[in-house]
Amino acid sequence: MNRTEEFQELRPLLFSIAYRILGSVSEAEDAVQESWLRFEGSPTEVRSPKAFLSATVTRISIDVLRSARVRREEYVGPWFPEPLLADPYEDPARSAELADSVSMAALLLLERLSPLERAVFVLREVFDFGFLEVASAVGRSESACRQLAVRARRHMTEGRPRFEADRRERDELASRFFEALHEGDLAGLQDLLAADVSLVGDGGGKTPQLARTVAGAQNVARLLAAVFPVLDRLEVSCEQHEVNGQPGAIFRDRDGKVLQTFSLDVLDGRIQAIRLVLNPDKLAHVGPVADAWAISEELRRARRPVD
């Protein structure tokens, strides 16, 4: 097997590591590409392509994350990871853990960790790397990595919600939610929402977005029931699609361009959180992006009372 073939075989793993560290599809793809260039250009024989490339993509991702954190401090409004529609790395023995680790909720928890803690947690807890491999990847001693892992695991355990274990029940609930959304069924929506549900949008200051978090089943249901039937009349379609390993949807305008993504956190038979990503910079990898300002104006006119 030549280097190109070895790299292509490992590419899904490399992307999945980088995405979990960075929370960005575009930055993860760049990190993987840079890893390939270093692998291809290495003048010496690489005994373990997996170890070399995993360490390389991890170190690149740590460096990118350090600079990205400065930008995120200046971000307008709530910051969410770029939506991931499909994780290219598969491991049937760890499918539940992999889906959990890429959820919006988990990635937002990872934001609380230092770049080194985040990298160690991803390699050790998500991908089951040994501490010797982790130490080599992040350039720290095994004992230091063990300490980093303990701190990271404690932070993640304290804040991490449990997601619905039965995927079939979870997906059925999501289908009922989107049906009620389409119909503007206020009572139906409210029945599916947790009492303390929150609805939050990430527009990055580049699209019309919620001025604040909408909290509580009644408030969230009223907003959804009022807005989405009107969007339906404006030919905005709702395409159910898994987003970050959880139930979700892609909303498209009448020309098929991407308006936003929805992701749902489901626990105990209720929707606990709804996260919207509207920032066009975070949707470009999904497809051509819609003009959210134009749709917002159409929506405003459609909802305006007739004199």
C-alpha positions as YAML, in Angstrom:
chain: A
units: angstrom
residues:
- id: 1
  name: MET
  ca: [0.00, 0.00, 0.00]
- id: 2
  name: ASN
  ca: [1.47, 3.38, -0.99]
- id: 3
  name: ARG
  ca: [1.20, 6.60, 1.02]
- id: 4
  name: THR
  ca: [-1.82, 7.87, -0.90]
- id: 5
  name: GLU
  ca: [-3.74, 4.67, -0.18]
- id: 6
  name: GLU
  ca: [-2.69, 4.67, 3.47]
- id: 7
  name: PHE
  ca: [-3.83, 8.27, 3.85]
- id: 8
  name: GLN
  ca: [-7.19, 7.68, 2.15]
- id: 9
  name: GLU
  ca: [-7.86, 4.73, 4.43]
- id: 10
  name: LEU
  ca: [-7.21, 6.86, 7.51]
- id: 11
  name: ARG
  ca: [-8.87, 10.04, 6.24]
- id: 12
  name: PRO
  ca: [-12.29, 9.43, 7.94]
- id: 13
  name: LEU
  ca: [-10.57, 8.97, 11.32]
- id: 14
  name: LEU
  ca: [-8.41, 12.05, 10.83]
- id: 15
  name: PHE
  ca: [-11.38, 14.25, 9.93]
- id: 16
  name: SER
  ca: [-13.41, 12.95, 12.88]
- id: 17
  name: ILE
  ca: [-10.57, 13.71, 15.30]
- id: 18
  name: ALA
  ca: [-10.07, 17.20, 13.89]
- id: 19
  name: TYR
  ca: [-13.79, 18.05, 13.84]
- id: 20
  name: ARG
  ca: [-14.26, 17.11, 17.49]
- id: 21
  name: ILE
  ca: [-11.29, 19.24, 18.49]
- id: 22
  name: LEU
  ca: [-12.25, 22.21, 16.32]
- id: 23
  name: GLY
  ca: [-16.05, 22.10, 15.95]
- id: 24
  name: SER
  ca: [-15.62, 23.28, 12.37]
- id: 25
  name: VAL
  ca: [-16.03, 21.25, 9.19]
- id: 26
  name: SER
  ca: [-13.97, 23.63, 7.06]
- id: 27
  name: GLU
  ca: [-11.13, 23.90, 9.58]
- id: 28
  name: ALA
  ca: [-11.13, 20.13, 10.09]
- id: 29
  name: GLU
  ca: [-10.85, 19.57, 6.34]
- id: 30
  name: ASP
  ca: [-7.96, 22.05, 6.19]
- id: 31
  name: ALA
  ca: [-6.20, 20.26, 9.07]
- id: 32
  name: VAL
  ca: [-6.58, 16.91, 7.30]
- id: 33
  name: GLN
  ca: [-5.21, 18.36, 4.05]
- id: 34
  name: GLU
  ca: [-2.21, 19.86, 5.86]
- id: 35
  name: SER
  ca: [-1.60, 16.48, 7.53]
- id: 36
  name: TRP
  ca: [-1.49, 14.85, 4.10]
- id: 37
  name: LEU
  ca: [1.07, 17.37, 2.85]
- id: 38
  name: ARG
  ca: [3.34, 16.67, 5.83]
- id: 39
  name: PHE
  ca: [2.87, 12.92, 5.44]
- id: 40
  name: GLU
  ca: [3.56, 13.03, 1.71]
- id: 41
  name: GLY
  ca: [6.60, 15.24, 2.20]
- id: 42
  name: SER
  ca: [8.17, 13.26, 5.05]
- id: 43
  name: PRO
  ca: [11.68, 12.26, 3.89]
- id: 44
  name: THR
  ca: [11.88, 9.32, 6.28]
- id: 45
  name: GLU
  ca: [9.97, 6.06, 6.36]
- id: 46
  name: VAL
  ca: [6.81, 6.29, 8.45]
- id: 47
  name: ARG
  ca: [6.50, 3.07, 10.45]
- id: 48
  name: SER
  ca: [2.92, 3.68, 11.58]
- id: 49
  name: PRO
  ca: [0.90, 5.93, 9.27]
- id: 50
  name: LYS
  ca: [-1.97, 5.96, 11.79]
- id: 51
  name: ALA
  ca: [0.27, 7.17, 14.63]
- id: 52
  name: PHE
  ca: [2.03, 9.74, 12.40]
- id: 53
  name: LEU
  ca: [-1.13, 11.15, 10.85]
- id: 54
  name: SER
  ca: [-3.19, 11.12, 14.08]
- id: 55
  name: ALA
  ca: [-0.43, 12.99, 15.90]
- id: 56
  name: THR
  ca: [-0.04, 15.43, 13.01]
- id: 57
  name: VAL
  ca: [-3.73, 16.26, 12.65]
- id: 58
  name: THR
  ca: [-4.07, 16.60, 16.44]
- id: 59
  name: ARG
  ca: [-1.19, 19.06, 16.73]
- id: 60
  name: ILE
  ca: [-2.43, 21.10, 13.79]
- id: 61
  name: SER
  ca: [-5.93, 21.17, 15.30]
- id: 62
  name: ILE
  ca: [-4.61, 22.30, 18.69]
- id: 63
  name: ASP
  ca: [-2.76, 25.21, 17.05]
- id: 64
  name: VAL
  ca: [-5.83, 26.20, 15.01]
- id: 65
  name: LEU
  ca: [-8.08, 25.97, 18.08]
- id: 66
  name: ARG
  ca: [-5.85, 28.31, 20.06]
- id: 67
  name: SER
  ca: [-6.20, 31.02, 17.43]
- id: 68
  name: ALA
  ca: [-9.90, 30.27, 16.87]
- id: 69
  name: ARG
  ca: [-10.66, 30.87, 20.55]
- id: 70
  name: VAL
  ca: [-9.67, 34.52, 20.19]
- id: 71
  name: ARG
  ca: [-12.07, 34.91, 17.25]
- id: 72
  name: ARG
  ca: [-14.87, 33.17, 19.15]
- id: 73
  name: GLU
  ca: [-14.56, 35.66, 22.02]
- id: 74
  name: GLU
  ca: [-15.57, 38.38, 19.52]
- id: 75
  name: TYR
  ca: [-18.34, 36.33, 17.93]
- id: 76
  name: VAL
  ca: [-21.74, 38.01, 17.67]
- id: 77
  name: GLY
  ca: [-24.38, 36.09, 19.61]
- id: 78
  name: PRO
  ca: [-24.31, 32.41, 20.61]
- id: 79
  name: TRP
  ca: [-21.60, 30.30, 18.96]
- id: 80
  name: PHE
  ca: [-22.41, 26.76, 17.77]
- id: 81
  name: PRO
  ca: [-20.22, 24.26, 15.93]
- id: 82
  name: GLU
  ca: [-20.64, 23.95, 12.18]
- id: 83
  name: PRO
  ca: [-23.37, 21.35, 11.61]
- id: 84
  name: LEU
  ca: [-22.11, 17.90, 10.67]
- id: 85
  name: LEU
  ca: [-24.53, 15.86, 8.58]
- id: 86
  name: ALA
  ca: [-22.56, 12.62, 8.53]
- id: 87
  name: ASP
  ca: [-19.54, 11.45, 10.51]
- id: 88
  name: PRO
  ca: [-17.24, 9.67, 8.01]
- id: 89
  name: TYR
  ca: [-15.63, 7.50, 10.69]
- id: 90
  name: GLU
  ca: [-17.54, 4.38, 11.70]
- id: 91
  name: ASP
  ca: [-16.92, 1.84, 14.45]
- id: 92
  name: PRO
  ca: [-19.91, -0.44, 15.08]
- id: 93
  name: ALA
  ca: [-18.63, -1.30, 18.55]
- id: 94
  name: ARG
  ca: [-18.62, 2.38, 19.57]
- id: 95
  name: SER
  ca: [-21.42, 3.84, 17.44]
- id: 96
  name: ALA
  ca: [-23.40, 5.23, 20.40]
- id: 97
  name: GLU
  ca: [-20.33, 6.89, 21.93]
- id: 98
  name: LEU
  ca: [-19.29, 8.35, 18.59]
- id: 99
  name: ALA
  ca: [-22.76, 9.83, 17.99]
- id: 100
  name: ASP
  ca: [-22.86, 11.24, 21.53]
- id: 101
  name: SER
  ca: [-19.40, 12.80, 21.22]
- id: 102
  name: VAL
  ca: [-20.30, 14.72, 18.06]
- id: 103
  name: SER
  ca: [-23.60, 16.15, 19.34]
- id: 104
  name: MET
  ca: [-23.96, 19.91, 19.65]
- id: 105
  name: ALA
  ca: [-24.30, 19.55, 23.42]
- id: 106
  name: ALA
  ca: [-21.07, 17.57, 23.75]
- id: 107
  name: LEU
  ca: [-19.12, 19.89, 21.45]
- id: 108
  name: LEU
  ca: [-20.28, 22.91, 23.44]
- id: 109
  name: LEU
  ca: [-19.05, 21.21, 26.61]
- id: 110
  name: LEU
  ca: [-15.70, 20.56, 24.94]
- id: 111
  name: GLU
  ca: [-15.46, 24.34, 24.39]
- id: 112
  name: ARG
  ca: [-14.98, 24.69, 28.16]
- id: 113
  name: LEU
  ca: [-11.77, 22.65, 28.07]
- id: 114
  name: SER
  ca: [-8.29, 23.91, 27.24]
- id: 115
  name: PRO
  ca: [-7.04, 22.91, 23.78]
- id: 116
  name: LEU
  ca: [-4.77, 20.24, 25.31]
- id: 117
  name: GLU
  ca: [-7.54, 18.85, 27.53]
- id: 118
  name: ARG
  ca: [-9.86, 18.75, 24.55]
- id: 119
  name: ALA
  ca: [-7.37, 16.89, 22.37]
- id: 120
  name: VAL
  ca: [-6.55, 14.38, 25.09]
- id: 121
  name: PHE
  ca: [-10.22, 13.76, 25.81]
- id: 122
  name: VAL
  ca: [-11.04, 13.23, 22.13]
- id: 123
  name: LEU
  ca: [-8.16, 10.82, 21.53]
- id: 124
  name: ARG
  ca: [-8.55, 8.87, 24.76]
- id: 125
  name: GLU
  ca: [-12.27, 8.88, 25.56]
- id: 126
  name: VAL
  ca: [-13.77, 9.02, 22.07]
- id: 127
  name: PHE
  ca: [-11.30, 7.08, 19.95]
- id: 128
  name: ASP
  ca: [-9.78, 4.86, 22.67]
- id: 129
  name: PHE
  ca: [-6.14, 5.70, 21.97]
- id: 130
  name: GLY
  ca: [-3.66, 4.39, 24.54]
- id: 131
  name: PHE
  ca: [-1.93, 6.95, 26.75]
- id: 132
  name: LEU
  ca: [1.40, 6.33, 25.01]
- id: 133
  name: GLU
  ca: [-0.26, 7.25, 21.67]
- id: 134
  name: VAL
  ca: [-1.97, 10.27, 23.23]
- id: 135
  name: ALA
  ca: [1.29, 11.48, 24.78]
- id: 136
  name: SER
  ca: [3.06, 11.20, 21.44]
- id: 137
  name: ALA
  ca: [0.25, 13.05, 19.67]
- id: 138
  name: VAL
  ca: [0.10, 16.06, 22.02]
- id: 139
  name: GLY
  ca: [3.80, 16.19, 22.94]
- id: 140
  name: ARG
  ca: [3.34, 15.63, 26.68]
- id: 141
  name: SER
  ca: [4.35, 12.87, 29.08]
- id: 142
  name: GLU
  ca: [2.01, 9.96, 29.77]
- id: 143
  name: SER
  ca: [1.54, 11.10, 33.39]
- id: 144
  name: ALA
  ca: [0.65, 14.63, 32.24]
- id: 145
  name: CYS
  ca: [-1.85, 13.20, 29.74]
- id: 146
  name: ARG
  ca: [-3.44, 11.08, 32.46]
- id: 147
  name: GLN
  ca: [-3.93, 14.20, 34.57]
- id: 148
  name: LEU
  ca: [-5.34, 16.11, 31.59]
- id: 149
  name: ALA
  ca: [-7.72, 13.22, 30.89]
- id: 150
  name: VAL
  ca: [-8.96, 13.14, 34.49]
- id: 151
  name: ARG
  ca: [-9.69, 16.88, 34.48]
- id: 152
  name: ALA
  ca: [-11.37, 16.75, 31.09]
- id: 153
  name: ARG
  ca: [-13.47, 13.71, 32.00]
- id: 154
  name: ARG
  ca: [-14.64, 15.40, 35.20]
- id: 155
  name: HIS
  ca: [-15.73, 18.56, 33.37]
- id: 156
  name: MET
  ca: [-17.52, 16.56, 30.69]
- id: 157
  name: THR
  ca: [-19.25, 14.22, 33.14]
- id: 158
  name: GLU
  ca: [-20.52, 17.11, 35.27]
- id: 159
  name: GLY
  ca: [-22.15, 18.88, 32.35]
- id: 160
  name: ARG
  ca: [-23.04, 16.20, 29.85]
- id: 161
  name: PRO
  ca: [-26.71, 15.33, 29.41]
- id: 162
  name: ARG
  ca: [-27.80, 11.79, 28.61]
- id: 163
  name: PHE
  ca: [-29.45, 11.41, 25.23]
- id: 164
  name: GLU
  ca: [-32.35, 9.11, 24.46]
- id: 165
  name: ALA
  ca: [-30.92, 5.58, 24.34]
- id: 166
  name: ASP
  ca: [-33.59, 4.14, 22.05]
- id: 167
  name: ARG
  ca: [-32.82, 5.69, 18.67]
- id: 168
  name: ARG
  ca: [-36.09, 4.44, 17.15]
- id: 169
  name: GLU
  ca: [-38.20, 6.18, 19.83]
- id: 170
  name: ARG
  ca: [-36.06, 9.29, 19.56]
- id: 171
  name: ASP
  ca: [-36.47, 9.45, 15.80]
- id: 172
  name: GLU
  ca: [-40.24, 8.85, 16.05]
- id: 173
  name: LEU
  ca: [-40.54, 11.76, 18.49]
- id: 174
  name: ALA
  ca: [-38.57, 13.95, 16.08]
- id: 175
  name: SER
  ca: [-40.91, 12.98, 13.23]
- id: 176
  name: ARG
  ca: [-43.94, 13.96, 15.33]
- id: 177
  name: PHE
  ca: [-42.23, 17.25, 16.16]
- id: 178
  name: PHE
  ca: [-41.60, 18.18, 12.53]
- id: 179
  name: GLU
  ca: [-45.13, 17.15, 11.56]
- id: 180
  name: ALA
  ca: [-46.55, 19.41, 14.27]
- id: 181
  name: LEU
  ca: [-44.17, 22.15, 13.15]
- id: 182
  name: HIS
  ca: [-45.44, 21.87, 9.58]
- id: 183
  name: GLU
  ca: [-49.06, 22.03, 10.73]
- id: 184
  name: GLY
  ca: [-48.55, 24.83, 13.24]
- id: 185
  name: ASP
  ca: [-50.01, 22.54, 15.90]
- id: 186
  name: LEU
  ca: [-49.45, 24.56, 19.08]
- id: 187
  name: ALA
  ca: [-50.75, 21.91, 21.48]
- id: 188
  name: GLY
  ca: [-48.92, 19.14, 19.66]
- id: 189
  name: LEU
  ca: [-45.64, 21.03, 19.80]
- id: 190
  name: GLN
  ca: [-45.99, 21.93, 23.45]
- id: 191
  name: ASP
  ca: [-46.68, 18.30, 24.33]
- id: 192
  name: LEU
  ca: [-43.35, 17.25, 22.80]
- id: 193
  name: LEU
  ca: [-41.24, 19.91, 24.53]
- id: 194
  name: ALA
  ca: [-39.67, 19.66, 27.98]
- id: 195
  name: ALA
  ca: [-40.94, 22.26, 30.45]
- id: 196
  name: ASP
  ca: [-37.54, 24.02, 30.45]
- id: 197
  name: VAL
  ca: [-36.79, 23.62, 26.75]
- id: 198
  name: SER
  ca: [-34.63, 26.28, 25.12]
- id: 199
  name: LEU
  ca: [-34.48, 27.47, 21.50]
- id: 200
  name: VAL
  ca: [-31.27, 29.23, 20.47]
- id: 201
  name: GLY
  ca: [-30.03, 30.47, 17.09]
- id: 202
  name: ASP
  ca: [-26.49, 31.07, 15.81]
- id: 203
  name: GLY
  ca: [-26.46, 33.68, 13.05]
- id: 204
  name: GLY
  ca: [-23.09, 35.22, 13.84]
- id: 205
  name: GLY
  ca: [-24.54, 38.68, 13.20]
- id: 206
  name: LYS
  ca: [-24.78, 37.82, 9.49]
- id: 207
  name: THR
  ca: [-28.45, 36.81, 9.29]
- id: 208
  name: PRO
  ca: [-31.70, 37.72, 11.04]
- id: 209
  name: GLN
  ca: [-31.67, 35.78, 14.28]
- id: 210
  name: LEU
  ca: [-33.37, 35.52, 17.63]
- id: 211
  name: ALA
  ca: [-32.57, 38.46, 19.86]
- id: 212
  name: ARG
  ca: [-32.35, 36.11, 22.83]
- id: 213
  name: THR
  ca: [-32.83, 32.54, 23.90]
- id: 214
  name: VAL
  ca: [-36.48, 31.52, 23.95]
- id: 215
  name: ALA
  ca: [-37.14, 29.36, 27.02]
- id: 216
  name: GLY
  ca: [-40.07, 27.31, 28.26]
- id: 217
  name: ALA
  ca: [-42.40, 24.94, 26.43]
- id: 218
  name: GLN
  ca: [-45.22, 27.46, 26.00]
- id: 219
  name: ASN
  ca: [-43.00, 30.24, 24.64]
- id: 220
  name: VAL
  ca: [-41.08, 27.99, 22.27]
- id: 221
  name: ALA
  ca: [-44.25, 26.28, 20.99]
- id: 222
  name: ARG
  ca: [-45.96, 29.63, 20.35]
- id: 223
  name: LEU
  ca: [-43.01, 30.95, 18.37]
- id: 224
  name: LEU
  ca: [-42.65, 27.80, 16.27]
- id: 225
  name: ALA
  ca: [-46.38, 27.50, 15.62]
- id: 226
  name: ALA
  ca: [-46.56, 31.13, 14.51]
- id: 227
  name: VAL
  ca: [-43.52, 31.21, 12.21]
- id: 228
  name: PHE
  ca: [-43.09, 27.86, 10.50]
- id: 229
  name: PRO
  ca: [-46.47, 27.47, 8.81]
- id: 230
  name: VAL
  ca: [-45.77, 30.86, 7.20]
- id: 231
  name: LEU
  ca: [-42.36, 29.66, 6.05]
- id: 232
  name: ASP
  ca: [-44.13, 26.65, 4.58]
- id: 233
  name: ARG
  ca: [-46.36, 28.98, 2.53]
- id: 234
  name: LEU
  ca: [-43.20, 30.75, 1.35]
- id: 235
  name: GLU
  ca: [-42.06, 27.37, 0.00]
- id: 236
  name: VAL
  ca: [-39.35, 26.89, 2.60]
- id: 237
  name: SER
  ca: [-39.00, 23.12, 2.87]
- id: 238
  name: CYS
  ca: [-38.03, 21.07, 5.89]
- id: 239
  name: GLU
  ca: [-35.85, 18.05, 5.11]
- id: 240
  name: GLN
  ca: [-35.45, 15.77, 8.12]
- id: 241
  name: HIS
  ca: [-31.80, 14.84, 8.48]
- id: 242
  name: GLU
  ca: [-29.56, 13.74, 11.31]
- id: 243
  name: VAL
  ca: [-27.42, 16.67, 12.46]
- id: 244
  name: ASN
  ca: [-24.39, 16.02, 14.66]
- id: 245
  name: GLY
  ca: [-25.57, 12.52, 15.40]
- id: 246
  name: GLN
  ca: [-28.95, 13.72, 16.70]
- id: 247
  name: PRO
  ca: [-32.39, 14.25, 15.12]
- id: 248
  name: GLY
  ca: [-32.54, 17.39, 13.04]
- id: 249
  name: ALA
  ca: [-33.44, 18.97, 9.75]
- id: 250
  name: ILE
  ca: [-32.19, 21.14, 6.92]
- id: 251
  name: PHE
  ca: [-34.44, 24.02, 5.84]
- id: 252
  name: ARG
  ca: [-34.18, 25.11, 2.20]
- id: 253
  name: ASP
  ca: [-35.70, 27.98, 0.25]
- id: 254
  name: ARG
  ca: [-37.84, 27.50, -2.87]
- id: 255
  name: ASP
  ca: [-34.65, 27.16, -4.96]
- id: 256
  name: GLY
  ca: [-33.25, 24.43, -2.75]
- id: 257
  name: LYS
  ca: [-30.65, 26.66, -1.10]
- id: 258
  name: VAL
  ca: [-29.84, 26.10, 2.57]
- id: 259
  name: LEU
  ca: [-31.50, 28.49, 5.00]
- id: 260
  name: GLN
  ca: [-30.66, 26.85, 8.34]
- id: 261
  name: THR
  ca: [-30.19, 23.60, 10.19]
- id: 262
  name: PHE
  ca: [-32.09, 22.38, 13.23]
- id: 263
  name: SER
  ca: [-30.72, 19.95, 15.81]
- id: 264
  name: LEU
  ca: [-32.75, 18.50, 18.67]
- id: 265
  name: ASP
  ca: [-31.62, 17.19, 22.05]
- id: 266
  name: VAL
  ca: [-34.03, 14.46, 23.19]
- id: 267
  name: LEU
  ca: [-34.20, 13.08, 26.72]
- id: 268
  name: ASP
  ca: [-36.91, 11.27, 28.67]
- id: 269
  name: GLY
  ca: [-39.35, 11.44, 25.78]
- id: 270
  name: ARG
  ca: [-39.16, 15.22, 25.42]
- id: 271
  name: ILE
  ca: [-37.14, 17.74, 23.41]
- id: 272
  name: GLN
  ca: [-34.77, 19.50, 25.78]
- id: 273
  name: ALA
  ca: [-33.08, 21.94, 23.38]
- id: 274
  name: ILE
  ca: [-33.45, 23.18, 19.80]
- id: 275
  name: ARG
  ca: [-30.38, 24.71, 18.16]
- id: 276
  name: LEU
  ca: [-30.56, 26.61, 14.88]
- id: 277
  name: VAL
  ca: [-27.49, 27.36, 12.78]
- id: 278
  name: LEU
  ca: [-28.16, 30.23, 10.35]
- id: 279
  name: ASN
  ca: [-24.69, 31.75, 9.90]
- id: 280
  name: PRO
  ca: [-24.03, 31.37, 6.15]
- id: 281
  name: ASP
  ca: [-20.31, 30.82, 6.82]
- id: 282
  name: LYS
  ca: [-21.23, 27.66, 8.73]
- id: 283
  name: LEU
  ca: [-23.61, 26.31, 6.08]
- id: 284
  name: ALA
  ca: [-21.52, 26.54, 2.90]
- id: 285
  name: HIS
  ca: [-20.37, 22.91, 3.20]
- id: 286
  name: VAL
  ca: [-24.02, 21.77, 3.27]
- id: 287
  name: GLY
  ca: [-24.82, 23.42, -0.07]
- id: 288
  name: PRO
  ca: [-25.52, 26.79, -1.72]
- id: 289
  name: VAL
  ca: [-26.77, 29.18, 0.98]
- id: 290
  name: ALA
  ca: [-30.10, 31.01, 0.83]
- id: 291
  name: ASP
  ca: [-30.57, 34.75, 1.27]
- id: 292
  name: ALA
  ca: [-31.90, 34.75, 4.82]
- id: 293
  name: TRP
  ca: [-32.50, 38.52, 4.80]
- id: 294
  name: ALA
  ca: [-34.82, 38.25, 1.79]
- id: 295
  name: ILE
  ca: [-36.74, 35.38, 3.37]
- id: 296
  name: SER
  ca: [-36.99, 37.32, 6.63]
- id: 297
  name: GLU
  ca: [-38.54, 40.24, 4.77]
- id: 298
  name: GLU
  ca: [-41.00, 37.92, 3.00]
- id: 299
  name: LEU
  ca: [-41.88, 36.42, 6.35]
- id: 300
  name: ARG
  ca: [-42.43, 39.85, 7.88]
- id: 301
  name: ARG
  ca: [-44.76, 40.87, 5.08]
- id: 302
  name: ALA
  ca: [-46.65, 37.56, 5.17]
- id: 303
  name: ARG
  ca: [-47.26, 37.90, 8.92]
- id: 304
  name: ARG
  ca: [-48.25, 41.59, 8.79]
- id: 305
  name: PRO
  ca: [-51.93, 42.10, 9.62]
- id: 306
  name: VAL
  ca: [-54.10, 43.28, 6.72]
- id: 307
  name: ASP
  ca: [-55.73, 46.68, 7.39]
...
